[in-house]
């Protein structure tokens, strides 16, 4: 069984209990997931510099996870309501 770790605000891999527990419990590996919620960024008036900071953080997270043989999937939704469907689609995709 694979585990999916959904990264939200905390993009660290050091001291990340969820990532550690997923790695311990998963026989077939771990998949990282980050969902960009465009509506939340618009609703919160997220500044362009903050978006750039998040995207750079995701690039760093992807590199760090890759060194551990953990892929990072990044998905984008237009509305928050789409998130459950995206998670289900990812679960089906990675089996």
PDB file of C-alpha atoms in Angstrom:
ATOM      1  CA  UNK A   1       0.000   0.000   0.000  1.00  0.00           C
ATOM      2  CA  UNK A   2       1.190   3.526  -0.810  1.00  0.00           C
ATOM      3  CA  UNK A   3       0.677   6.499   1.434  1.00  0.00           C
ATOM      4  CA  UNK A   4      -0.137  10.018   0.301  1.00  0.00           C
ATOM      5  CA  UNK A   5       1.053  12.950   2.389  1.00  0.00           C
ATOM      6  CA  UNK A   6      -0.906  16.110   1.690  1.00  0.00           C
ATOM      7  CA  UNK A   7       1.311  19.141   2.232  1.00  0.00           C
ATOM      8  CA  UNK A   8      -0.555  22.358   2.979  1.00  0.00           C
ATOM      9  CA  UNK A   9       1.268  25.151   4.791  1.00  0.00           C
ATOM     10  CA  UNK A  10       4.157  23.206   6.278  1.00  0.00           C
ATOM     11  CA  UNK A  11       6.549  22.331   3.462  1.00  0.00           C
ATOM     12  CA  UNK A  12       9.282  20.925   5.715  1.00  0.00           C
ATOM     13  CA  UNK A  13      10.527  17.374   5.546  1.00  0.00           C
ATOM     14  CA  UNK A  14      12.629  17.657   8.717  1.00  0.00           C
ATOM     15  CA  UNK A  15      10.582  16.902  11.838  1.00  0.00           C
ATOM     16  CA  UNK A  16       7.512  16.190   9.722  1.00  0.00           C
ATOM     17  CA  UNK A  17       5.595  13.607  11.730  1.00  0.00           C
ATOM     18  CA  UNK A  18       3.057  12.927   8.956  1.00  0.00           C
ATOM     19  CA  UNK A  19       5.795  12.161   6.471  1.00  0.00           C
ATOM     20  CA  UNK A  20       7.624   9.970   8.976  1.00  0.00           C
ATOM     21  CA  UNK A  21       4.479   8.018   9.898  1.00  0.00           C
ATOM     22  CA  UNK A  22       3.554   7.558   6.226  1.00  0.00           C
ATOM     23  CA  UNK A  23       7.029   6.231   5.428  1.00  0.00           C
ATOM     24  CA  UNK A  24       6.880   3.849   8.381  1.00  0.00           C
ATOM     25  CA  UNK A  25       3.416   2.537   7.490  1.00  0.00           C
ATOM     26  CA  UNK A  26       3.787   2.284   3.730  1.00  0.00           C
ATOM     27  CA  UNK A  27       5.197  -0.807   2.095  1.00  0.00           C
ATOM     28  CA  UNK A  28       4.998   0.567  -1.458  1.00  0.00           C
ATOM     29  CA  UNK A  29       6.319   4.068  -0.883  1.00  0.00           C
ATOM     30  CA  UNK A  30       5.056   7.550  -0.237  1.00  0.00           C
ATOM     31  CA  UNK A  31       3.655  10.175  -2.587  1.00  0.00           C
ATOM     32  CA  UNK A  32       3.679  13.862  -1.684  1.00  0.00           C
ATOM     33  CA  UNK A  33       0.721  16.014  -2.709  1.00  0.00           C
ATOM     34  CA  UNK A  34       0.255  19.764  -2.786  1.00  0.00           C
ATOM     35  CA  UNK A  35      -2.960  21.389  -3.988  1.00  0.00           C
ATOM     36  CA  UNK A  36      -2.908  24.958  -5.206  1.00  0.00           C
ATOM     37  CA  UNK A  37      -6.295  26.474  -4.419  1.00  0.00           C
ATOM     38  CA  UNK A  38      -6.602  29.513  -6.676  1.00  0.00           C
ATOM     39  CA  UNK A  39      -9.872  30.630  -5.083  1.00  0.00           C
ATOM     40  CA  UNK A  40      -8.284  30.681  -1.627  1.00  0.00           C
ATOM     41  CA  UNK A  41      -5.408  32.795  -2.900  1.00  0.00           C
ATOM     42  CA  UNK A  42      -7.892  35.230  -4.471  1.00  0.00           C
ATOM     43  CA  UNK A  43     -10.167  35.238  -1.417  1.00  0.00           C
ATOM     44  CA  UNK A  44      -7.236  35.998   0.877  1.00  0.00           C
ATOM     45  CA  UNK A  45      -5.745  38.522  -1.556  1.00  0.00           C
ATOM     46  CA  UNK A  46      -2.479  36.594  -1.563  1.00  0.00           C
ATOM     47  CA  UNK A  47       0.260  38.896  -2.801  1.00  0.00           C
ATOM     48  CA  UNK A  48       2.289  37.923  -5.859  1.00  0.00           C
ATOM     49  CA  UNK A  49       5.450  37.816  -3.736  1.00  0.00           C
ATOM     50  CA  UNK A  50       3.759  35.321  -1.379  1.00  0.00           C
ATOM     51  CA  UNK A  51       2.708  33.147  -4.336  1.00  0.00           C
ATOM     52  CA  UNK A  52       6.289  33.249  -5.620  1.00  0.00           C
ATOM     53  CA  UNK A  53       7.546  32.304  -2.144  1.00  0.00           C
ATOM     54  CA  UNK A  54       5.179  29.309  -2.026  1.00  0.00           C
ATOM     55  CA  UNK A  55       6.163  28.176  -5.521  1.00  0.00           C
ATOM     56  CA  UNK A  56       9.864  28.391  -4.635  1.00  0.00           C
ATOM     57  CA  UNK A  57       9.122  26.429  -1.475  1.00  0.00           C
ATOM     58  CA  UNK A  58       7.394  23.772  -3.555  1.00  0.00           C
ATOM     59  CA  UNK A  59      10.425  23.519  -5.829  1.00  0.00           C
ATOM     60  CA  UNK A  60      12.632  23.018  -2.785  1.00  0.00           C
ATOM     61  CA  UNK A  61      10.212  20.494  -1.315  1.00  0.00           C
ATOM     62  CA  UNK A  62      10.139  18.595  -4.595  1.00  0.00           C
ATOM     63  CA  UNK A  63      13.942  18.438  -4.671  1.00  0.00           C
ATOM     64  CA  UNK A  64      14.154  17.318  -1.040  1.00  0.00           C
ATOM     65  CA  UNK A  65      11.499  14.643  -1.497  1.00  0.00           C
ATOM     66  CA  UNK A  66      13.082  13.479  -4.742  1.00  0.00           C
ATOM     67  CA  UNK A  67      16.317  12.823  -2.847  1.00  0.00           C
ATOM     68  CA  UNK A  68      14.244  10.441  -0.705  1.00  0.00           C
ATOM     69  CA  UNK A  69      12.646   8.838  -3.794  1.00  0.00           C
ATOM     70  CA  UNK A  70       9.314  10.453  -2.981  1.00  0.00           C
ATOM     71  CA  UNK A  71       7.566  12.179  -5.881  1.00  0.00           C
ATOM     72  CA  UNK A  72       5.648  15.405  -5.276  1.00  0.00           C
ATOM     73  CA  UNK A  73       2.414  15.780  -7.209  1.00  0.00           C
ATOM     74  CA  UNK A  74       1.128  19.333  -7.549  1.00  0.00           C
ATOM     75  CA  UNK A  75      -2.480  19.849  -8.555  1.00  0.00           C
ATOM     76  CA  UNK A  76      -4.387  23.098  -9.069  1.00  0.00           C
ATOM     77  CA  UNK A  77      -8.061  23.698  -8.359  1.00  0.00           C
ATOM     78  CA  UNK A  78     -10.153  26.715  -9.210  1.00  0.00           C
ATOM     79  CA  UNK A  79     -12.434  26.264  -6.173  1.00  0.00           C
ATOM     80  CA  UNK A  80     -11.965  24.737  -2.737  1.00  0.00           C
ATOM     81  CA  UNK A  81     -14.928  22.442  -3.376  1.00  0.00           C
ATOM     82  CA  UNK A  82     -12.873  20.590  -6.013  1.00  0.00           C
ATOM     83  CA  UNK A  83     -10.258  19.411  -3.500  1.00  0.00           C
ATOM     84  CA  UNK A  84     -11.962  16.147  -2.428  1.00  0.00           C
ATOM     85  CA  UNK A  85     -12.329  15.056  -6.057  1.00  0.00           C
ATOM     86  CA  UNK A  86      -8.692  15.867  -6.749  1.00  0.00           C
ATOM     87  CA  UNK A  87      -7.584  13.828  -3.747  1.00  0.00           C
ATOM     88  CA  UNK A  88      -9.688  10.876  -4.891  1.00  0.00           C
ATOM     89  CA  UNK A  89      -8.268  11.165  -8.415  1.00  0.00           C
ATOM     90  CA  UNK A  90      -4.719  11.179  -7.039  1.00  0.00           C
ATOM     91  CA  UNK A  91      -5.478   8.137  -4.886  1.00  0.00           C
ATOM     92  CA  UNK A  92      -6.734   6.284  -7.961  1.00  0.00           C
ATOM     93  CA  UNK A  93      -3.775   7.474 -10.029  1.00  0.00           C
ATOM     94  CA  UNK A  94      -1.169   6.205  -7.587  1.00  0.00           C
ATOM     95  CA  UNK A  95      -3.180   3.161  -6.576  1.00  0.00           C
TER      96      UNK A  95
END
